[in-house]
XYZ file of N, CA and C in Angstrom:
216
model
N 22.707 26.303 -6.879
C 22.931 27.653 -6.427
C 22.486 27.783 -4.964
N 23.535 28.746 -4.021
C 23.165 28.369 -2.780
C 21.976 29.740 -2.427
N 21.096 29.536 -1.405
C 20.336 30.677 -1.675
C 20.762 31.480 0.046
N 20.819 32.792 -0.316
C 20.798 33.622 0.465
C 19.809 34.077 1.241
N 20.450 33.350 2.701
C 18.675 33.788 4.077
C 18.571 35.447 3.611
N 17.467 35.563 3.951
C 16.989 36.982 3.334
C 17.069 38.020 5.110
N 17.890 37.236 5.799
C 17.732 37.691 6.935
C 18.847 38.413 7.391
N 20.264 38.314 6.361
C 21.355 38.461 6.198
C 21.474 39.484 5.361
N 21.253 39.539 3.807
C 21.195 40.265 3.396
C 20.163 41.295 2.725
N 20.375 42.504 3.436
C 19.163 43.238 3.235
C 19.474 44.432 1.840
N 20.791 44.572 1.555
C 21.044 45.719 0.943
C 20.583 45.372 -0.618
N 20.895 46.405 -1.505
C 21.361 46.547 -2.931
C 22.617 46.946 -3.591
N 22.498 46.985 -4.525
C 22.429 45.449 -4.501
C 22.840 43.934 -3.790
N 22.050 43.390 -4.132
C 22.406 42.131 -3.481
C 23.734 41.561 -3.363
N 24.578 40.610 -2.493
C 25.439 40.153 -2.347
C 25.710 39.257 -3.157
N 27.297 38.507 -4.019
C 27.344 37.453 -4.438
C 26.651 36.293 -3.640
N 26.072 35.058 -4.686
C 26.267 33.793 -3.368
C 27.152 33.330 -2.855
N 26.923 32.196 -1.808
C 28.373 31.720 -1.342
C 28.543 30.791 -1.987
N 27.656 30.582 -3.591
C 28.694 29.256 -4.505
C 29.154 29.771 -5.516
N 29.535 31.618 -5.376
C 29.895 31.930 -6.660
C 31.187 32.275 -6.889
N 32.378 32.744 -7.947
C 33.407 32.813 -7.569
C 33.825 33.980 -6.780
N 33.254 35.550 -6.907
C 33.256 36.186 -5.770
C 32.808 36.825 -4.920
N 32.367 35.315 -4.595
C 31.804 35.407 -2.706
C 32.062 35.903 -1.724
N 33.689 36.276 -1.726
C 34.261 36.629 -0.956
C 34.351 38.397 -0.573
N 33.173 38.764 -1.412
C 32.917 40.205 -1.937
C 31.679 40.666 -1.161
N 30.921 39.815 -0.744
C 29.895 39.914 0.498
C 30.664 40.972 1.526
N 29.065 41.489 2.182
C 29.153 42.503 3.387
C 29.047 41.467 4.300
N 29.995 41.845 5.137
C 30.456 41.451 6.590
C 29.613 41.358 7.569
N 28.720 40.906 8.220
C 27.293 41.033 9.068
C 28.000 40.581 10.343
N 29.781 39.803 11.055
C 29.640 39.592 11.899
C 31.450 39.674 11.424
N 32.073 39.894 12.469
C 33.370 40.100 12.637
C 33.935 39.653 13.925
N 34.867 38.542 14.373
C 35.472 38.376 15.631
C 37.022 38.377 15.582
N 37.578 39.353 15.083
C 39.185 38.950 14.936
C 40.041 38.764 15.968
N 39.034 38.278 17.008
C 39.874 37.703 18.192
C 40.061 36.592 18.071
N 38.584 35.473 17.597
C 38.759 34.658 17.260
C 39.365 33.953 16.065
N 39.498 34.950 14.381
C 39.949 34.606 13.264
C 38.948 34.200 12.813
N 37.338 34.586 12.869
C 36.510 34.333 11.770
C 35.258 35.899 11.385
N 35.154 35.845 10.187
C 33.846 36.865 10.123
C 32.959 35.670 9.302
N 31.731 36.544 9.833
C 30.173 36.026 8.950
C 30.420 36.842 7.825
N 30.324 36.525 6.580
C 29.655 37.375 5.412
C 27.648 37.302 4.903
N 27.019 38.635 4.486
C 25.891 38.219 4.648
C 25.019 37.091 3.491
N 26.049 36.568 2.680
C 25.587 35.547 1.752
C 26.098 34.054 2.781
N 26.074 34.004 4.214
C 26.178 32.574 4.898
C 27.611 32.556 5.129
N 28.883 32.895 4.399
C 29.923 32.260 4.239
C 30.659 32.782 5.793
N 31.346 31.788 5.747
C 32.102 32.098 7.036
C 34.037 32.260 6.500
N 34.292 33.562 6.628
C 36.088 33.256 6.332
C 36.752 33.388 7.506
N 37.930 32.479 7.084
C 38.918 32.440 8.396
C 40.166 33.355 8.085
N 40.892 34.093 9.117
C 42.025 34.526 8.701
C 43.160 33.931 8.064
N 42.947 32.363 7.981
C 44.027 32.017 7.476
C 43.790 31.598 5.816
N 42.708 32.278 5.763
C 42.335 32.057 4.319
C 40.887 31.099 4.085
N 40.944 30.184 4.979
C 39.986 28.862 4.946
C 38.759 29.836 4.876
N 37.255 28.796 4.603
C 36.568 29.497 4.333
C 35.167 28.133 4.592
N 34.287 27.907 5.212
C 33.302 27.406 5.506
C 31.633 27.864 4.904
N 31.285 27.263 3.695
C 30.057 27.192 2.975
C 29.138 27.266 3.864
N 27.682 27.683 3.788
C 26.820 27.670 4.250
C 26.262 25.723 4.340
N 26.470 25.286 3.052
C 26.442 23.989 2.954
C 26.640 23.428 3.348
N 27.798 23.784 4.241
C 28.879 22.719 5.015
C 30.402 22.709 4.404
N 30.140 22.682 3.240
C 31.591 22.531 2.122
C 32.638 22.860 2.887
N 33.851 22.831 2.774
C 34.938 23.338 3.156
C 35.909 23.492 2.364
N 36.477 25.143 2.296
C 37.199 25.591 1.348
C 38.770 25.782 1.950
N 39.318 24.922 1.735
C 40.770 24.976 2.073
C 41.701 26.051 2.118
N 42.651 26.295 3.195
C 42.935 27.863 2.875
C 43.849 27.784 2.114
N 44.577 28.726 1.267
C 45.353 29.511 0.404
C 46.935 29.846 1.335
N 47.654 28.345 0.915
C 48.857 28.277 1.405
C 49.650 28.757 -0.039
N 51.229 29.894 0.764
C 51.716 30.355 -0.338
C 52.539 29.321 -0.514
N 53.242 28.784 -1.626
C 54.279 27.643 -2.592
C 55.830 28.373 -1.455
N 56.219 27.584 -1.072
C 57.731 27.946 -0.944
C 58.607 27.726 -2.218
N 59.502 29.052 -2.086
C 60.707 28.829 -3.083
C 61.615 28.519 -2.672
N 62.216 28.044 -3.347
C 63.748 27.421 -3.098
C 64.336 28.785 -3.143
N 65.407 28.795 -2.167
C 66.606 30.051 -2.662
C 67.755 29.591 -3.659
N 67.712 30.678 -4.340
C 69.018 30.639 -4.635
C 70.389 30.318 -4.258
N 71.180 29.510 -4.750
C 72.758 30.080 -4.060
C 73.614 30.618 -4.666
């Protein structure tokens, strides 16, 4: 379990961790959408393109949609 700097998150309740499934439910402590990343305050870092960087290091691959074939 990853532990949350206590320096990040101050509220209540507390934030998911960033090894849980939604992590992605964390308060926002840093936002650059110039660049395409925010801090969440459980460590996690998301990218606009979905990707997503663990406090751990891990790396979470982003969320490409399946192409369909068309019809003819």
């Amino acid at each position: 379990m990853t532990v949350t700097p206590s320096s990040l998150c101050r509220h209540e309740p507390t934030c998911p961790p960033a090894d849980s499934p939604d992590r992605e439910a964390a308060q926002t402590v840093a936002s650059h959408p110039e660049q395409g990343w925010s801090l969440l305050c459980n460590g996690l870092f998301v990218f606009d393109d979905t990707g997503e960087l663990l406090p751990d290091g891990q790396i979470v691959a982003p969320c490409r949609p399946v192409p369909v074939p068309a019809t003819a």
